[in-house]
CSV table of C-alpha atoms in Angstrom, one decimal:
chain,number,residue,atom,x,y,z
A,867,UNK,CA,0.0,0.0,0.0
A,868,UNK,CA,2.9,2.4,0.8
A,869,UNK,CA,4.4,1.6,-2.6
A,870,UNK,CA,1.4,2.7,-4.7
A,871,UNK,CA,0.8,5.8,-2.6
A,872,UNK,CA,4.5,6.8,-2.9
A,873,UNK,CA,4.6,6.0,-6.7
A,874,UNK,CA,1.5,8.0,-7.4
A,875,UNK,CA,2.7,11.1,-5.6
A,876,UNK,CA,6.2,10.8,-7.0
A,877,UNK,CA,4.6,11.0,-10.4
A,878,UNK,CA,2.6,14.0,-9.1
A,879,UNK,CA,5.9,15.7,-8.1
A,880,UNK,CA,7.6,14.9,-11.3
A,881,UNK,CA,4.8,16.3,-13.5
A,882,UNK,CA,4.7,19.4,-11.3
A,883,UNK,CA,8.5,19.9,-11.6
A,884,UNK,CA,8.2,19.5,-15.4
A,885,UNK,CA,5.4,22.0,-15.5
A,886,UNK,CA,7.5,24.6,-13.6
A,887,UNK,CA,10.6,24.2,-15.8
A,888,UNK,CA,8.5,24.2,-19.0
A,889,UNK,CA,7.4,27.8,-18.3
A,890,UNK,CA,10.6,29.7,-17.6
A,891,UNK,CA,9.0,33.1,-18.5
A,892,UNK,CA,6.2,32.6,-16.0
A,893,UNK,CA,8.3,30.7,-13.4
A,894,UNK,CA,7.9,32.0,-9.8
A,895,UNK,CA,9.5,30.1,-7.0
A,896,UNK,CA,7.8,30.3,-3.6
A,897,UNK,CA,9.3,32.1,-0.6
A,898,UNK,CA,10.4,30.1,2.4
A,899,UNK,CA,7.1,30.6,4.2
A,900,UNK,CA,5.1,29.6,1.1
A,901,UNK,CA,7.2,26.5,0.7
A,902,UNK,CA,6.6,25.5,4.3
A,903,UNK,CA,2.8,26.0,3.7
A,904,UNK,CA,2.9,23.8,0.6
A,905,UNK,CA,4.8,21.1,2.5
A,906,UNK,CA,2.3,21.1,5.4
A,907,UNK,CA,-0.7,21.1,3.1
A,908,UNK,CA,0.8,18.4,1.0
A,909,UNK,CA,0.8,16.0,4.0
A,910,UNK,CA,-2.7,16.9,5.0
A,911,UNK,CA,-4.3,16.7,1.6
A,912,UNK,CA,-2.2,14.1,-0.2
A,913,UNK,CA,0.4,11.7,1.3
A,914,UNK,CA,-0.9,11.6,4.8
A,915,UNK,CA,-4.6,11.6,3.8
A,916,UNK,CA,-4.3,8.8,1.2
A,917,UNK,CA,-2.1,6.7,3.4
A,918,UNK,CA,-4.7,6.8,6.2
A,919,UNK,CA,-7.5,6.1,3.7
A,920,UNK,CA,-5.7,3.3,2.0
A,921,UNK,CA,-5.0,1.4,5.3
A,922,UNK,CA,-8.6,2.2,6.4
A,923,UNK,CA,-9.9,0.5,3.3
A,924,UNK,CA,-7.7,-2.5,3.9
A,925,UNK,CA,-9.1,-2.9,7.4
A,926,UNK,CA,-12.7,-2.0,6.9
A,927,UNK,CA,-13.5,-2.6,3.2
A,928,UNK,CA,-14.4,0.0,0.6
A,929,UNK,CA,-18.0,1.1,1.4
A,930,UNK,CA,-17.8,2.5,4.9
A,931,UNK,CA,-14.5,4.5,4.3
A,932,UNK,CA,-16.1,5.9,1.2
A,933,UNK,CA,-19.1,7.2,3.1
A,934,UNK,CA,-17.0,8.5,5.9
A,935,UNK,CA,-14.9,10.5,3.4
A,936,UNK,CA,-18.2,11.5,1.9
A,937,UNK,CA,-19.0,13.5,5.0
A,938,UNK,CA,-16.2,16.0,4.2
A,939,UNK,CA,-18.6,18.4,2.3
A,940,UNK,CA,-20.8,18.6,5.5
A,941,UNK,CA,-17.8,19.3,7.7
A,942,UNK,CA,-16.5,21.9,5.3
A,943,UNK,CA,-20.0,23.5,5.3
A,944,UNK,CA,-20.1,23.6,9.0
A,945,UNK,CA,-16.6,24.8,9.6
A,946,UNK,CA,-16.4,27.1,6.6
A,947,UNK,CA,-19.9,28.3,6.4
A,948,UNK,CA,-20.2,32.0,5.6
A,949,UNK,CA,-21.6,34.5,8.1
A,950,UNK,CA,-25.4,34.7,8.0
A,951,UNK,CA,-26.0,31.0,7.3
A,952,UNK,CA,-28.0,29.8,10.3
A,953,UNK,CA,-27.1,26.4,11.8
A,954,UNK,CA,-30.8,25.5,11.9
A,955,UNK,CA,-30.8,25.6,8.1
A,956,UNK,CA,-28.1,22.9,8.0
A,957,UNK,CA,-29.9,20.4,10.4
A,958,UNK,CA,-31.9,18.5,7.8
A,959,UNK,CA,-28.8,17.8,5.7
A,960,UNK,CA,-26.8,16.8,8.8
A,961,UNK,CA,-29.5,14.4,10.1
A,962,UNK,CA,-29.9,12.7,6.7
A,963,UNK,CA,-26.2,12.3,6.2
A,964,UNK,CA,-25.7,11.0,9.7
A,965,UNK,CA,-28.5,8.5,9.3
A,966,UNK,CA,-27.0,7.2,6.1
A,967,UNK,CA,-23.5,6.8,7.6
A,968,UNK,CA,-24.9,5.1,10.7
A,969,UNK,CA,-26.9,2.6,8.6
A,970,UNK,CA,-23.9,1.8,6.4
A,971,UNK,CA,-21.6,1.3,9.4
A,972,UNK,CA,-24.2,-0.8,11.2
A,973,UNK,CA,-24.6,-3.1,8.2
A,974,UNK,CA,-20.9,-3.5,7.6
A,975,UNK,CA,-20.2,-4.0,11.4
A,976,UNK,CA,-22.8,-6.8,11.5
A,977,UNK,CA,-21.1,-8.6,8.6
A,978,UNK,CA,-17.8,-8.4,10.4
A,979,UNK,CA,-19.0,-10.3,13.5
A,980,UNK,CA,-18.7,-13.6,11.8
A,981,UNK,CA,-14.9,-13.7,12.3
A,982,UNK,CA,-13.0,-13.8,15.5
A,983,UNK,CA,-11.0,-10.6,15.0
A,984,UNK,CA,-13.2,-9.0,12.3
A,985,UNK,CA,-14.8,-6.5,14.7
A,986,UNK,CA,-11.5,-5.1,16.0
A,987,UNK,CA,-10.0,-4.8,12.6
A,988,UNK,CA,-13.1,-3.1,11.2
A,989,UNK,CA,-13.1,-0.6,14.1
A,990,UNK,CA,-9.5,0.2,13.4
A,991,UNK,CA,-10.4,0.8,9.8
A,992,UNK,CA,-13.1,3.2,10.9
A,993,UNK,CA,-10.5,5.1,13.1
A,994,UNK,CA,-8.1,5.4,10.2
A,995,UNK,CA,-10.9,6.6,7.8
A,996,UNK,CA,-12.0,9.2,10.4
A,997,UNK,CA,-8.4,10.4,10.6
A,998,UNK,CA,-8.3,10.7,6.8
A,999,UNK,CA,-11.5,12.6,6.8
A,1000,UNK,CA,-10.2,15.0,9.4
A,1001,UNK,CA,-6.9,15.4,7.5
A,1002,UNK,CA,-8.5,16.4,4.2
A,1003,UNK,CA,-11.1,18.6,5.9
A,1004,UNK,CA,-8.4,20.7,7.5
A,1005,UNK,CA,-6.5,20.7,4.1
A,1006,UNK,CA,-9.6,21.9,2.2
A,1007,UNK,CA,-10.3,24.7,4.7
A,1008,UNK,CA,-6.7,25.9,5.0
A,1009,UNK,CA,-5.9,25.6,1.3
A,1010,UNK,CA,-9.0,27.6,0.4
A,1011,UNK,CA,-8.2,30.3,2.9
A,1012,UNK,CA,-4.6,30.5,1.7
A,1013,UNK,CA,-5.6,30.9,-2.0
A,1014,UNK,CA,-8.1,33.5,-1.2
A,1015,UNK,CA,-5.5,35.5,0.8
A,1016,UNK,CA,-3.0,35.2,-2.0
A,1017,UNK,CA,-5.0,36.0,-5.1
A,1018,UNK,CA,-1.7,36.9,-6.9
A,1019,UNK,CA,-0.7,33.3,-7.0
A,1020,UNK,CA,-2.1,31.4,-10.0
A,1021,UNK,CA,-4.0,28.2,-9.2
A,1022,UNK,CA,-1.7,26.1,-11.4
A,1023,UNK,CA,1.5,27.5,-9.8
A,1024,UNK,CA,0.2,26.6,-6.3
A,1025,UNK,CA,-0.7,23.1,-7.6
A,1026,UNK,CA,2.8,22.7,-8.9
A,1027,UNK,CA,4.3,23.8,-5.6
A,1028,UNK,CA,2.0,21.4,-3.7
A,1029,UNK,CA,3.0,18.6,-6.2
A,1030,UNK,CA,6.8,19.1,-5.7
A,1031,UNK,CA,6.3,19.1,-1.9
A,1032,UNK,CA,4.2,16.0,-2.1
A,1033,UNK,CA,6.7,14.3,-4.4
A,1034,UNK,CA,9.5,14.9,-2.0
A,1035,UNK,CA,7.4,13.6,0.9
A,1036,UNK,CA,6.5,10.5,-1.2
A,1037,UNK,CA,10.2,9.7,-1.7
A,1038,UNK,CA,10.8,9.9,2.0
A,1039,UNK,CA,7.8,7.7,2.7
A,1040,UNK,CA,9.0,5.1,0.3
A,1041,UNK,CA,12.5,5.1,1.7
A,1042,UNK,CA,11.1,4.7,5.2
A,1043,UNK,CA,8.4,2.1,4.7
A,1044,UNK,CA,8.3,1.0,1.1
A,1045,UNK,CA,9.4,-2.2,-0.6
A,1046,UNK,CA,12.9,-2.5,-2.0
A,1047,UNK,CA,13.4,-2.3,-5.7
A,1048,UNK,CA,14.0,-6.0,-6.1
A,1049,UNK,CA,10.6,-6.8,-4.6
A,1050,UNK,CA,8.9,-4.2,-6.8
A,1051,UNK,CA,10.5,-5.6,-9.9
A,1052,UNK,CA,9.5,-9.1,-9.0
A,1053,UNK,CA,5.8,-8.2,-8.8
A,1054,UNK,CA,3.7,-10.1,-11.5
A,1055,UNK,CA,1.5,-7.1,-12.0
A,1056,UNK,CA,4.2,-4.5,-12.4
A,1057,UNK,CA,2.8,-3.0,-15.5
A,1058,UNK,CA,-0.6,-2.4,-13.8
A,1059,UNK,CA,1.3,-0.8,-10.9
A,1060,UNK,CA,3.0,1.7,-13.3
A,1061,UNK,CA,-0.2,2.5,-15.2
A,1062,UNK,CA,-2.0,3.2,-11.9
A,1063,UNK,CA,0.8,5.4,-10.6
A,1064,UNK,CA,1.0,7.4,-13.9
A,1065,UNK,CA,-2.8,7.8,-14.2
A,1066,UNK,CA,-3.2,8.7,-10.5
A,1067,UNK,CA,-0.3,11.0,-10.4
A,1068,UNK,CA,-1.3,13.0,-13.5
A,1069,UNK,CA,-5.1,12.9,-13.6
A,1070,UNK,CA,-6.2,12.4,-10.0
A,1071,UNK,CA,-3.4,14.5,-8.4
A,1072,UNK,CA,-1.9,17.1,-10.7
A,1073,UNK,CA,-4.9,18.0,-13.0
A,1074,UNK,CA,-7.4,17.6,-10.2
A,1075,UNK,CA,-5.4,19.8,-7.9
A,1076,UNK,CA,-5.3,22.6,-10.5
A,1077,UNK,CA,-9.1,22.4,-10.9
A,1078,UNK,CA,-9.6,22.3,-7.2
A,1079,UNK,CA,-7.5,25.3,-6.6
A,1080,UNK,CA,-9.4,27.3,-9.3
A,1081,UNK,CA,-12.6,26.4,-7.5
A,1082,UNK,CA,-11.2,27.3,-4.1
A,1083,UNK,CA,-10.2,30.7,-5.3
A,1084,UNK,CA,-13.7,31.5,-6.7
A,1085,UNK,CA,-16.0,29.8,-4.3
A,1086,UNK,CA,-16.5,29.8,-0.5
A,1087,UNK,CA,-15.0,26.8,1.3
A,1088,UNK,CA,-18.4,25.6,2.3
A,1089,UNK,CA,-19.8,25.5,-1.2
A,1090,UNK,CA,-16.5,24.3,-2.7
A,1091,UNK,CA,-16.6,21.3,-0.4
A,1092,UNK,CA,-19.8,20.0,-2.1
A,1093,UNK,CA,-17.7,19.1,-5.2
A,1094,UNK,CA,-16.4,16.1,-3.2
A,1095,UNK,CA,-19.8,14.5,-3.5
A,1096,UNK,CA,-18.9,13.1,-7.0
A,1097,UNK,CA,-15.8,11.4,-5.5
A,1098,UNK,CA,-17.8,9.7,-2.9
A,1099,UNK,CA,-20.4,8.4,-5.4
A,1100,UNK,CA,-17.8,7.1,-7.8
A,1101,UNK,CA,-16.0,5.4,-4.9
A,1102,UNK,CA,-19.2,3.6,-3.9
A,1103,UNK,CA,-19.9,2.5,-7.5
A,1104,UNK,CA,-16.2,1.4,-7.8
A,1105,UNK,CA,-16.4,-0.6,-4.6
A,1106,UNK,CA,-19.4,-2.6,-5.7
A,1107,UNK,CA,-17.9,-3.3,-9.1
A,1108,UNK,CA,-14.6,-4.3,-7.4
A,1109,UNK,CA,-16.5,-6.7,-5.1
A,1110,UNK,CA,-18.5,-8.0,-8.0
A,1111,UNK,CA,-21.9,-7.6,-6.4
A,1112,UNK,CA,-25.0,-5.4,-6.4
A,1113,UNK,CA,-25.5,-3.2,-3.3
A,1114,UNK,CA,-27.7,-4.6,-0.6
A,1115,UNK,CA,-31.0,-2.9,0.4
A,1116,UNK,CA,-29.4,-1.3,3.5
A,1117,UNK,CA,-26.5,0.0,1.4
A,1118,UNK,CA,-28.9,1.5,-1.2
A,1119,UNK,CA,-31.0,3.2,1.5
A,1120,UNK,CA,-27.8,4.5,3.2
A,1121,UNK,CA,-26.4,5.9,-0.1
A,1122,UNK,CA,-29.8,7.5,-0.8
A,1123,UNK,CA,-29.9,9.2,2.6
A,1124,UNK,CA,-26.3,10.3,2.1
A,1125,UNK,CA,-27.1,11.9,-1.2
A,1126,UNK,CA,-30.2,13.6,0.1
A,1127,UNK,CA,-28.3,15.0,3.0
A,1128,UNK,CA,-25.7,16.6,0.7
A,1129,UNK,CA,-28.5,18.0,-1.5
A,1130,UNK,CA,-30.2,19.4,1.6
A,1131,UNK,CA,-26.9,21.0,2.7
A,1132,UNK,CA,-26.4,22.6,-0.7
A,1133,UNK,CA,-30.0,23.9,-0.7
A,1134,UNK,CA,-29.4,25.4,2.8
A,1135,UNK,CA,-26.3,27.1,1.5
A,1136,UNK,CA,-28.2,28.8,-1.3
């Protein structure tokens, strides 16, 4: 798990470095303070977040961590809500989302009780997923605040700085906890590993970060957070495809409650 996370973000860093050097006329290196901000945010929003989430999925499966991460829009709305938006207006969305999460966790927890150590492992997966959720929520709020305070910084330039910081962190992570080169080369699915690292590093990291930064500069943090709904829905669909099964009735109801909760939160924001 450490290997794929490190490889993905090493690609992110490499693409970001190439983007910086490909535009010498528009190149602008960060100050020391800006570089430290990029390094800290890269841990919260990328390497640290994905590592927590990946191990959470290993321990608890795919569905529950996906829904826990899916509550990020709600937390960003609560913590980043603009002045004048009453808390009472957010209650319907919060109750619907909470009911959906509780139903999904209850169903998955019940399924884990058939094994001797399943419950403890599942609980640890939930803890890791909650840590990932908190990490990205803090990243989303701080990143949006930073970009709105520094409107002179282009969203793509900030994405490149984040990418370089993330790539450096990924190299350190791999050296500390990754597999050695011989073990990586001996993997039978090495080509798939490379493809996933390239696709994740370029599309899901570099390009997505640029688009996210553009949205963060133009929208409030609470409204921008609603964009994560699409990630959650795709993660749920992917989990069912990966498991080779249709969702159960409780999972469908939980997902429906979850989506209704997000829609209610967006309506309250308007």
